[in-house]
Tab-separated table of C-alpha atoms (C1' of nucleotides) in Angstrom:
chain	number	residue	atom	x	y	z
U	1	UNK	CA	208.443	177.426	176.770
U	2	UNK	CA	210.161	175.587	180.091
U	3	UNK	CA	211.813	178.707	180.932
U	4	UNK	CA	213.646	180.347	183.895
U	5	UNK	CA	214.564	176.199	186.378
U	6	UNK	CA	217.422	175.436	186.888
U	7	UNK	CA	217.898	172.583	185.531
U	8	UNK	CA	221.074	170.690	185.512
U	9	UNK	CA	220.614	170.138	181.906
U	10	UNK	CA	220.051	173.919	181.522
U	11	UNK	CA	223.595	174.350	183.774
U	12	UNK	CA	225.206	172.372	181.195
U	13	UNK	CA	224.386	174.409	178.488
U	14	UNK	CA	224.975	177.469	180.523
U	15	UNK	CA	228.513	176.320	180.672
U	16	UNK	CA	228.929	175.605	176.585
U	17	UNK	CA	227.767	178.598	175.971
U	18	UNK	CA	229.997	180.821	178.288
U	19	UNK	CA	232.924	178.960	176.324
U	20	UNK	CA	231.745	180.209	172.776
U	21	UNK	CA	230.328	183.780	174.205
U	22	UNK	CA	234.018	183.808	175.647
U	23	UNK	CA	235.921	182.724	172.392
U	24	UNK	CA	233.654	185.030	169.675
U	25	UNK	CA	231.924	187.626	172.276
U	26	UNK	CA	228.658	187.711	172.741
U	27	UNK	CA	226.956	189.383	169.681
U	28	UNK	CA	229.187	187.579	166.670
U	29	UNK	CA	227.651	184.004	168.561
U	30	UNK	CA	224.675	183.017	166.858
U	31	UNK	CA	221.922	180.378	168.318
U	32	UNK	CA	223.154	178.020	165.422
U	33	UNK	CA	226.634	178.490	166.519
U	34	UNK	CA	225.578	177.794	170.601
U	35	UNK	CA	222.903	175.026	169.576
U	36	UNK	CA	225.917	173.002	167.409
U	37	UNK	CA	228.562	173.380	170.590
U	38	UNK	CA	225.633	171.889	172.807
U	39	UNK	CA	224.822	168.933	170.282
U	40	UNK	CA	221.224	169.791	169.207
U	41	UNK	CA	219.599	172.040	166.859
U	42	UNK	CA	218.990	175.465	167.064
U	43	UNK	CA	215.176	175.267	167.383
U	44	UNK	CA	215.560	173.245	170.330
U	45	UNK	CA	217.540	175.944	172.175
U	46	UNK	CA	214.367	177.980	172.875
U	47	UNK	CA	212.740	175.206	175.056
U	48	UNK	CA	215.801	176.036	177.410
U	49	UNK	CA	216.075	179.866	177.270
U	50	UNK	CA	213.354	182.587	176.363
U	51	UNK	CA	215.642	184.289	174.195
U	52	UNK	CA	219.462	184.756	173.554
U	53	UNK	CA	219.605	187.260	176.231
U	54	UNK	CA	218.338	184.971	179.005
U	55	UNK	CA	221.562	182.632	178.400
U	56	UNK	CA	224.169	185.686	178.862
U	57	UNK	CA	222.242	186.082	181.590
U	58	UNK	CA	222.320	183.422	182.970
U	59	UNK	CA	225.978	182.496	182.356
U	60	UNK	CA	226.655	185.812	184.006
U	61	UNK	CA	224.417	184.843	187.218
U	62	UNK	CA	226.234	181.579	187.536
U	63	UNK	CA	229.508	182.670	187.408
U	64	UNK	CA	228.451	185.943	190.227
U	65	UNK	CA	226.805	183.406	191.973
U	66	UNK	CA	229.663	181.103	192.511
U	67	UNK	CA	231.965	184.175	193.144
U	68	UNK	CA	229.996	185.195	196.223
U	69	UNK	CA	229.898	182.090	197.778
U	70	UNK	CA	233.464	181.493	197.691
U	71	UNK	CA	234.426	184.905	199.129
U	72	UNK	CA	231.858	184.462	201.735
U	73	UNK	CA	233.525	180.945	202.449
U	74	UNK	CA	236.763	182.208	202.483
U	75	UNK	CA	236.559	184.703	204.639
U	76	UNK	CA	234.931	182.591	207.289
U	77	UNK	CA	238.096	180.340	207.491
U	78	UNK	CA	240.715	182.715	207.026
U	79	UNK	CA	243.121	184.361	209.947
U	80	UNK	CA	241.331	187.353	211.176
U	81	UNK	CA	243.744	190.052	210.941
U	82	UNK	CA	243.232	192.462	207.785
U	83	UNK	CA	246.474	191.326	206.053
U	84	UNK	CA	245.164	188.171	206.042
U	85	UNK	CA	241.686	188.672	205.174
U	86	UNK	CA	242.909	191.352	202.604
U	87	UNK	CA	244.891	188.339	201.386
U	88	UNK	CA	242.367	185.770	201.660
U	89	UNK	CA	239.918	188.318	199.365
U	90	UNK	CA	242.287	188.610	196.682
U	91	UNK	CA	243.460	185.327	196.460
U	92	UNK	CA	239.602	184.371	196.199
U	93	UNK	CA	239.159	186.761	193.392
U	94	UNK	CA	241.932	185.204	190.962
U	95	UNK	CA	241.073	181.932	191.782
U	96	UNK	CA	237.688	182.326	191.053
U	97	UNK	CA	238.666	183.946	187.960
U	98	UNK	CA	240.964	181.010	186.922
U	99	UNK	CA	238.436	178.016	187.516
U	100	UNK	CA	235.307	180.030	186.442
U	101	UNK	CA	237.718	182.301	183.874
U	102	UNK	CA	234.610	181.527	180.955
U	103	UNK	CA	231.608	182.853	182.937
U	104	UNK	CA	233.739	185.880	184.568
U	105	UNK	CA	235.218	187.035	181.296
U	106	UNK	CA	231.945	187.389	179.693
U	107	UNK	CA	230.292	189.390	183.105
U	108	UNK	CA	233.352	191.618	182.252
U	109	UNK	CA	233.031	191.727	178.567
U	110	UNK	CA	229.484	191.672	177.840
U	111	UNK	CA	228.027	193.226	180.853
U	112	UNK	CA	226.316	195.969	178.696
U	113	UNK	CA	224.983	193.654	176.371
U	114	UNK	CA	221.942	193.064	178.851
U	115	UNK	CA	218.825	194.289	179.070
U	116	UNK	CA	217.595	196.476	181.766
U	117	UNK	CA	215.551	193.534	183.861
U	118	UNK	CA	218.814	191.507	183.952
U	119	UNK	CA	221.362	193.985	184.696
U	120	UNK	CA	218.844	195.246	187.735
U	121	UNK	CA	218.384	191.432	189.489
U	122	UNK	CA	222.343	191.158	188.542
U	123	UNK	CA	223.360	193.952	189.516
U	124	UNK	CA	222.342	193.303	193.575
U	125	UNK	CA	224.717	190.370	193.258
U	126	UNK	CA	227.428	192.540	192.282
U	127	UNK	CA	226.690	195.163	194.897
U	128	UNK	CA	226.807	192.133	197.623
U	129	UNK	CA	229.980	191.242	196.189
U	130	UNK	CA	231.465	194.499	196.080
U	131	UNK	CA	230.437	195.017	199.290
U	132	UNK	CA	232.068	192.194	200.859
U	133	UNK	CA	235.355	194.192	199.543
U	134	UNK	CA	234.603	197.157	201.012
U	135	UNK	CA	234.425	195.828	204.319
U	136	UNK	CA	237.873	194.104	204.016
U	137	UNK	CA	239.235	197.289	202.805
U	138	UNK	CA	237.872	199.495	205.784
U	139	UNK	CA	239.067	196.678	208.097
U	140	UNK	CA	242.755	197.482	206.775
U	141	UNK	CA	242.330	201.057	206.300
U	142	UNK	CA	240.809	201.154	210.503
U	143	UNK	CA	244.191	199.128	211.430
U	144	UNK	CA	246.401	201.276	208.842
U	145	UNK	CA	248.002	198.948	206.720
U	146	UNK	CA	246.724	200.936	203.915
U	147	UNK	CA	245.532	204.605	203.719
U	148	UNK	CA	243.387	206.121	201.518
U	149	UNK	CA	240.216	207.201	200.337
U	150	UNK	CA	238.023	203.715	200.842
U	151	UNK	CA	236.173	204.453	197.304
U	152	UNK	CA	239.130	205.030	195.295
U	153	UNK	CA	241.384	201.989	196.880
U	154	UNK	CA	238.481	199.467	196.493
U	155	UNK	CA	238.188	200.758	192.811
U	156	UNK	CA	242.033	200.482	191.981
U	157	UNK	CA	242.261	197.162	193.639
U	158	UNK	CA	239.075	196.017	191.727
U	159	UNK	CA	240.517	197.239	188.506
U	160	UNK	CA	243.946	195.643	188.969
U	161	UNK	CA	242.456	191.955	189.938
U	162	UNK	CA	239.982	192.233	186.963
U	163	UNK	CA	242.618	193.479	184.507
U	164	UNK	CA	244.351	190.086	185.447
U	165	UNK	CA	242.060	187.965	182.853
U	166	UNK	CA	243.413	190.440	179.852
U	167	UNK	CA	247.631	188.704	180.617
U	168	UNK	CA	247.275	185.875	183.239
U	169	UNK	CA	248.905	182.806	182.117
U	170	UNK	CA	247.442	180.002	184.701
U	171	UNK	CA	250.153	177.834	182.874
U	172	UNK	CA	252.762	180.161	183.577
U	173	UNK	CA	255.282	180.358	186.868
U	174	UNK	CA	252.757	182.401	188.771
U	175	UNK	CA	250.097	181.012	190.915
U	176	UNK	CA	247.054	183.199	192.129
U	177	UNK	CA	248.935	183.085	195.418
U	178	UNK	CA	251.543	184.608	194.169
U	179	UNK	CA	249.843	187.511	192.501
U	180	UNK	CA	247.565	187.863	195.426
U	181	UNK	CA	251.042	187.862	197.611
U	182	UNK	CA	252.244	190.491	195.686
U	183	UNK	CA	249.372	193.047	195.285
U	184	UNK	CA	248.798	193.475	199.089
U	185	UNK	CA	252.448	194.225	199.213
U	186	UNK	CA	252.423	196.504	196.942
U	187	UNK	CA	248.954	198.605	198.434
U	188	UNK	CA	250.412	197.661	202.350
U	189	UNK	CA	252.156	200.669	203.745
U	190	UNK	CA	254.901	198.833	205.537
U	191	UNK	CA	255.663	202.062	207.897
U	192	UNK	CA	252.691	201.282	209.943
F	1	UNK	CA	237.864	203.676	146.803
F	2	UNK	CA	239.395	206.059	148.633
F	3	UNK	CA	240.545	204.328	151.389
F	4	UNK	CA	243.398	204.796	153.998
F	5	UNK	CA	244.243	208.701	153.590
F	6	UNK	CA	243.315	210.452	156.378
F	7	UNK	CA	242.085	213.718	155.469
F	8	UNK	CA	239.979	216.163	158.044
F	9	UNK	CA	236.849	214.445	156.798
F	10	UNK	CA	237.367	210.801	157.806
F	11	UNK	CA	239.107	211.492	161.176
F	12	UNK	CA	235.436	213.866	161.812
F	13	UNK	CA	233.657	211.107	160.561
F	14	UNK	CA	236.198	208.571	162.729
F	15	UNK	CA	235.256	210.693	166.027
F	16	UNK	CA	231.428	210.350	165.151
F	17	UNK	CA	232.024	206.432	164.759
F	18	UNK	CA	233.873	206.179	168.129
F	19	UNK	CA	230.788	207.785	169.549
F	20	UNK	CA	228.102	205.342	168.288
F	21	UNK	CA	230.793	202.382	168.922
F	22	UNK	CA	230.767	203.209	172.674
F	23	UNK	CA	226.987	203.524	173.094
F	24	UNK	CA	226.216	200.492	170.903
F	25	UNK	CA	229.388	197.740	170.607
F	26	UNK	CA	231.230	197.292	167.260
F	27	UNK	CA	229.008	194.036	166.492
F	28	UNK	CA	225.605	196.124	167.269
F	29	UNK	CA	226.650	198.957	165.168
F	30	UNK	CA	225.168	198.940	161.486
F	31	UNK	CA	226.931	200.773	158.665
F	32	UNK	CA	223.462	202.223	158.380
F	33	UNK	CA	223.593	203.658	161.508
F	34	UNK	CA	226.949	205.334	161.113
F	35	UNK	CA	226.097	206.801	158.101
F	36	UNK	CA	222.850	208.327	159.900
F	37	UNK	CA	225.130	209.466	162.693
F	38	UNK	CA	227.570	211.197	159.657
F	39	UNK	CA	224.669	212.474	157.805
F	40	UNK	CA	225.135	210.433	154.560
F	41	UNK	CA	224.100	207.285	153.304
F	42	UNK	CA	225.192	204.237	153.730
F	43	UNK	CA	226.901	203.210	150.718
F	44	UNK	CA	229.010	206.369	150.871
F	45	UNK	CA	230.528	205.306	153.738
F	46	UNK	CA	232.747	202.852	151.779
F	47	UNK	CA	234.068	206.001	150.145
F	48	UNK	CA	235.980	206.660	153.720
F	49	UNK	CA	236.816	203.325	154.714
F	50	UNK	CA	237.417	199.858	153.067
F	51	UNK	CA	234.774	197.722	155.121
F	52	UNK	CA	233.301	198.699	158.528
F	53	UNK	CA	237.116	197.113	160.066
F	54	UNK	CA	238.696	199.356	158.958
F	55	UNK	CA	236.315	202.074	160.583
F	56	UNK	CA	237.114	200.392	163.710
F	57	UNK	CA	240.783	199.937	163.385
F	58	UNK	CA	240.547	203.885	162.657
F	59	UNK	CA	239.414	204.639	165.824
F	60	UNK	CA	241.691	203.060	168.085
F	61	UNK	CA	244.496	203.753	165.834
F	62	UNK	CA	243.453	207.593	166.995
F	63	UNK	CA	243.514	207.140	170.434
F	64	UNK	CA	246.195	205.307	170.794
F	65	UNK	CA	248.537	207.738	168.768
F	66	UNK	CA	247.004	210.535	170.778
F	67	UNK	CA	247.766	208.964	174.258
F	68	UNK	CA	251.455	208.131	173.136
F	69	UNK	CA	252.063	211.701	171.863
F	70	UNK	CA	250.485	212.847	175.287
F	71	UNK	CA	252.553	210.776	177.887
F	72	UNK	CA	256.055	211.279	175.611
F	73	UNK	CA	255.248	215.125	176.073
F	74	UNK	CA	254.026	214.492	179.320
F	75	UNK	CA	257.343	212.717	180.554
F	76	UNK	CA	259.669	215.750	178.489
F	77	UNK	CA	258.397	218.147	180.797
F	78	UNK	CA	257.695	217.007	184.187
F	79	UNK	CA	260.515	216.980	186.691
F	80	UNK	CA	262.796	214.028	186.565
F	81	UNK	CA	262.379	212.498	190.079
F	82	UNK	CA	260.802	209.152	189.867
F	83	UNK	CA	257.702	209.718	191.691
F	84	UNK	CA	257.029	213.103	189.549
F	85	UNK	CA	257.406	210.680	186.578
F	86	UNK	CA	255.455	208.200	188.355
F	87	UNK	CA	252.507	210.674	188.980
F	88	UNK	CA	252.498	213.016	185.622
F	89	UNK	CA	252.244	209.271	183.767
F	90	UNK	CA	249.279	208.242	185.623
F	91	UNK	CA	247.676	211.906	185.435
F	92	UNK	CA	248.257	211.976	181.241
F	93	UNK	CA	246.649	208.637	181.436
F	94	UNK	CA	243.792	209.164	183.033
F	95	UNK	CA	243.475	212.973	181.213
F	96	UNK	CA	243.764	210.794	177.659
F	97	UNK	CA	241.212	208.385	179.093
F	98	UNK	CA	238.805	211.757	179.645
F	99	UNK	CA	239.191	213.972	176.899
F	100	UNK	CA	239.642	210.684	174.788
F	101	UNK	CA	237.095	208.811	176.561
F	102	UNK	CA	235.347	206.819	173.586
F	103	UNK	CA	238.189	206.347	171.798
F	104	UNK	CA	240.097	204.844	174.644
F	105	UNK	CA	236.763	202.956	175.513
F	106	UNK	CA	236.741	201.128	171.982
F	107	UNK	CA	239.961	200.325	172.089
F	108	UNK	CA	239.632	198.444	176.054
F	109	UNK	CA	235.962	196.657	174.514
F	110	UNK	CA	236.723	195.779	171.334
F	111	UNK	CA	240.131	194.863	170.500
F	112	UNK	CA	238.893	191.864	169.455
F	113	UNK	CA	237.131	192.557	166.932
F	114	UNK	CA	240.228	193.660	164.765
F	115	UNK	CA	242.009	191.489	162.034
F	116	UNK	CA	245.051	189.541	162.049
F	117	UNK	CA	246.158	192.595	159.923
F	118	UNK	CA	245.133	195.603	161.327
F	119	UNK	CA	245.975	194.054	165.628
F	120	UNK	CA	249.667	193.060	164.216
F	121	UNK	CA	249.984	197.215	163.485
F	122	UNK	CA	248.346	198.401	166.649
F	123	UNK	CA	249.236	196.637	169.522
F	124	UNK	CA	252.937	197.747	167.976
F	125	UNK	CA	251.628	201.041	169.107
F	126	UNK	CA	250.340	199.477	172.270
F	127	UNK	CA	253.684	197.980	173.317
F	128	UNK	CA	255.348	201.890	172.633
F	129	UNK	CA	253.102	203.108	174.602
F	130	UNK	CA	253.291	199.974	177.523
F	131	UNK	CA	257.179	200.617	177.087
F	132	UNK	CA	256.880	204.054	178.523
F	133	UNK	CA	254.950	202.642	181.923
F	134	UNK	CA	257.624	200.565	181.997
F	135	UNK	CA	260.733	202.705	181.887
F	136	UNK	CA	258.961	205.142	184.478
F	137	UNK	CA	258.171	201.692	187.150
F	138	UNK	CA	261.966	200.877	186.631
F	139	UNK	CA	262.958	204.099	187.451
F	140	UNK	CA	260.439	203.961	190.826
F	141	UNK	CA	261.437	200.438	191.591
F	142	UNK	CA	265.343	201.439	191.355
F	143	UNK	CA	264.899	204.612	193.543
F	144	UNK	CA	263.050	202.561	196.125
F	145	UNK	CA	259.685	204.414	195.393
F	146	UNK	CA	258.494	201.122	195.343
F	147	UNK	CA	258.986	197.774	195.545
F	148	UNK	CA	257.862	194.120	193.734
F	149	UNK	CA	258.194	192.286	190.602
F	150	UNK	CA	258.454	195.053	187.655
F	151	UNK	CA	256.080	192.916	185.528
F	152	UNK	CA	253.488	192.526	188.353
F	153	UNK	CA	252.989	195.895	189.141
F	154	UNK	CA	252.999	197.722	185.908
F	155	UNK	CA	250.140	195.287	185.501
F	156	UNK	CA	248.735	196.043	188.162
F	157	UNK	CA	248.600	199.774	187.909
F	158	UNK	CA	247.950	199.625	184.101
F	159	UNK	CA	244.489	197.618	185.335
F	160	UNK	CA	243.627	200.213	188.243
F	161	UNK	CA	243.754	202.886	186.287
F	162	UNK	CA	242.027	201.434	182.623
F	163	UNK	CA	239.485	200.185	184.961
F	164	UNK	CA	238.609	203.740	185.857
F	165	UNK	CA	236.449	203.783	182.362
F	166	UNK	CA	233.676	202.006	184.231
F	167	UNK	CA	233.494	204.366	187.323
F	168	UNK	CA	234.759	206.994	186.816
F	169	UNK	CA	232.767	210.298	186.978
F	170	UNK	CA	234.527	213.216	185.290
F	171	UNK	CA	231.813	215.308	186.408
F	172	UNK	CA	232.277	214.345	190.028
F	173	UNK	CA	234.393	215.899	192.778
F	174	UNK	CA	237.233	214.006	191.794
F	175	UNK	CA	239.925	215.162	189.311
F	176	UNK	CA	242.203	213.418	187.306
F	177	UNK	CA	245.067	214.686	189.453
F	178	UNK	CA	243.265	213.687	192.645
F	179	UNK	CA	243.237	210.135	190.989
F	180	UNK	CA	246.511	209.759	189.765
F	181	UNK	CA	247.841	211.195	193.557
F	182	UNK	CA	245.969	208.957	195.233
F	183	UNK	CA	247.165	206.054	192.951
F	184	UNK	CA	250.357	206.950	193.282
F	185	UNK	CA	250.509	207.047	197.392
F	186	UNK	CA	248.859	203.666	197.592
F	187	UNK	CA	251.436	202.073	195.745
F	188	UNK	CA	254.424	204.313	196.996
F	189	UNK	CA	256.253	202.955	200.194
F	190	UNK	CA	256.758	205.651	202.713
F	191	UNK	CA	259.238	203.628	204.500
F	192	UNK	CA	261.827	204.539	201.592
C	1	DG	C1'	197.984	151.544	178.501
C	2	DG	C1'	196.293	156.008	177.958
C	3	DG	C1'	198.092	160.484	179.530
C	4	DT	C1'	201.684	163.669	180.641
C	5	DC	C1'	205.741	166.019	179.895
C	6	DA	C1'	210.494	167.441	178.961
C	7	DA	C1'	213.352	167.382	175.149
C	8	DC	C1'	214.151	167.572	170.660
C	9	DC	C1'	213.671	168.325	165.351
C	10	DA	C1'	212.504	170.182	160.505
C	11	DA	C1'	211.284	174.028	158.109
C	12	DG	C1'	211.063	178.557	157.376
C	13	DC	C1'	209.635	183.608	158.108
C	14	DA	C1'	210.552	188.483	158.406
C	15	DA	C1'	213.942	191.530	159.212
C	16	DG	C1'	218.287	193.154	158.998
C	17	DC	C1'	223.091	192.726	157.650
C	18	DG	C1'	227.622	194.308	155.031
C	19	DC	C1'	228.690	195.681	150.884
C	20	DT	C1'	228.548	196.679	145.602
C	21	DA	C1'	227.341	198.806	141.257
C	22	DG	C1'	226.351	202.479	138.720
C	23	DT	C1'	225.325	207.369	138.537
C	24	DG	C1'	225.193	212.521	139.597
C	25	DT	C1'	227.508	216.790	140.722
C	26	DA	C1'	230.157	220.562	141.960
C	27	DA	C1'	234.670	222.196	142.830
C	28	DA	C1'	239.736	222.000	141.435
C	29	DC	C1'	243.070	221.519	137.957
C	30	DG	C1'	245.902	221.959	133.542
W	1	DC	C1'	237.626	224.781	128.112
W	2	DG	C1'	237.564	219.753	129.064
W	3	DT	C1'	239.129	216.498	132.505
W	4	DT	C1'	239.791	214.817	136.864
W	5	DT	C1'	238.741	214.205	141.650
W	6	DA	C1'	236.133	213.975	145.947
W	7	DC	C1'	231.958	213.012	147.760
W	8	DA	C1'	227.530	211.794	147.688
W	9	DC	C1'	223.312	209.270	145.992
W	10	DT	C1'	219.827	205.219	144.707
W	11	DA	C1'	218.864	200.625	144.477
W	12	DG	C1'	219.379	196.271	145.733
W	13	DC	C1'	221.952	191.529	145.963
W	14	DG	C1'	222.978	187.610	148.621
W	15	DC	C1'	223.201	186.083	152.952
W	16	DT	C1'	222.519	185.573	158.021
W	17	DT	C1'	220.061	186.663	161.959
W	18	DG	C1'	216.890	185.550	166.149
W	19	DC	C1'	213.016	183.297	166.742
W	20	DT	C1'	208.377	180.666	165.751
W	21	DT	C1'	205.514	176.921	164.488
W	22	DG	C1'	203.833	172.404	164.527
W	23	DG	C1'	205.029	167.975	165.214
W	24	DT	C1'	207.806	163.610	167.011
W	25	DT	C1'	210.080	160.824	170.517
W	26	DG	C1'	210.811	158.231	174.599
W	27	DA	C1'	210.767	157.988	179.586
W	28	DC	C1'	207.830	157.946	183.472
W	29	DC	C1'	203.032	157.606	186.107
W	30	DC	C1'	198.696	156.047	188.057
DNA sequence: GGGTCAACCAAGCAAGCGCTAGTGTAAACG
DNA sequence: CGTTTACACTAGCGCTTGCTTGGTTGACCC
């Protein structure tokens, strides 16, 4: 019945659960399953969270959250010439998905497994996000170091940064940098 | 009892189940349900199919056959440049991932969800089918087409265009071929 | 030192789950 | 003709699910 703070108690168990909805998906994790990871019983859960919905939720909001802010961050102290903001986005993007990897796999996963209320507030977040892509993108497509239509490039770059939690090895030789490096590369049209 | 033909009946009743799995999830899908959506019961169900895995292992074994058959026609008779190659690849894709559309959709969500058992057999016809990308990006890579690290960008491209499942609008303006051209130019280097 | 409150627990309900057992039936087969 | 086979049915078992209820605990507050 304490539901919808933020407490940091509530943050913790955010996090446990983002772990398990990560490692079984959300619909095979049961509130016994999430209450034992977070070392109390499953009765207990429901003074945290209305329901089990509310906790996908709201491991989905923190990780979107947390996302945006470090774009937004990033592009403030980046270079301002679209390579390097181009760059500085996608670099962002897989870094965010290494250190947050838990909460971003499951907005990516389990997305549909909200109801409607969620997936409208969430949604915005998404948009603002998304947004903040678009706006790098036209920046390079206005000083042609990529061409295009704007919709479709900002939807194949999308896909092929997202698609990077389905193979990345962060233990491997490749560093975010390194992937970022290599994707602008490959979109840049070095003729112009 | 019956299990593992595959007579006209079960792959009918394995297009019906790729249906409901897309709208619903595996997890969220009853046997009950399925057998609504077929028009029987539920306990004659388990005349088709061992357990409800096996349902699921059906359908992506389906779509995954059907996209391999598709892009090893597909490659027979295109022209043999490497950006023809390049493009008719990219085009069967994204044609397999329309006509196919659940199917394929399954397979992307819900790989998961398979056994040990039945994941050893089908990401065997995964890697045929990854194999092909990869001949075709070797052949672009050694022709100049394009340029990068062979591993990189066949991920890459493989996630730009499976990502197209969550935007894509086949009855918008946009075709498959306008897709897979437009794919194709932003990765292509003009300078070569 | 009585009151408040967040945090937790024990117990269990109602509903739904995958799957099985046993049976019926009509067409196909020898 | 009798037998087999494919496909469907009814009925329900044993278990798990999300969630509720009513109560306990200990830290903090005026």
């Amino acid at each position: 019945m304490n539901v919808m703070n933020d407490s940091p108690r509530r943050k913790e168990l955010t996090r446990q659960a983002a772990q398990l909805f990560v490692q079984e998906g959300f619909d095979r994790t049961t509130v016994r399953m999430l209450a034992q990871e977070m070392g109390i019983k499953s009765g207990s859960l429901f003074h945290h969270f209305r329901d089990k919905q509310e906790i996908l939720a709201a491991v989905i909001e923190e990780g979107t959250q947390n996302a945006l802010a470090i774009a937004r961050e990033t592009l403030q102290q980046c270079d301002s010439t679209p390579e390097a903001r181009l760059h500085a986005m996608a670099r962002a993007h897989l870094e965010t998905l290494l250190t947050d990897r838990n909460a971003h796999v499951v907005a990516l996963y389990e997305w549909r497994r909200l109801d409607t209320e969620a997936r409208d507030h969430l949604s915005h977040l998404r948009d603002a996000y998304e947004a903040l892509w678009e706006q790098v993108i036209d920046e390079a497509l206005a000083a042609g170091l990529i061409h295009g239509d704007r919709f479709l490039v900002s939807r194949f770059v999308m896909g092929a940064l997202n698609w990077t939690v389905r193979w990345y090895d962060p233990s491997g030789p490749r560093s975010p940098e390194d992937l970022a490096r290599e994707l602008v590369a490959m979109i840049s049209s070095p003729a112009a």
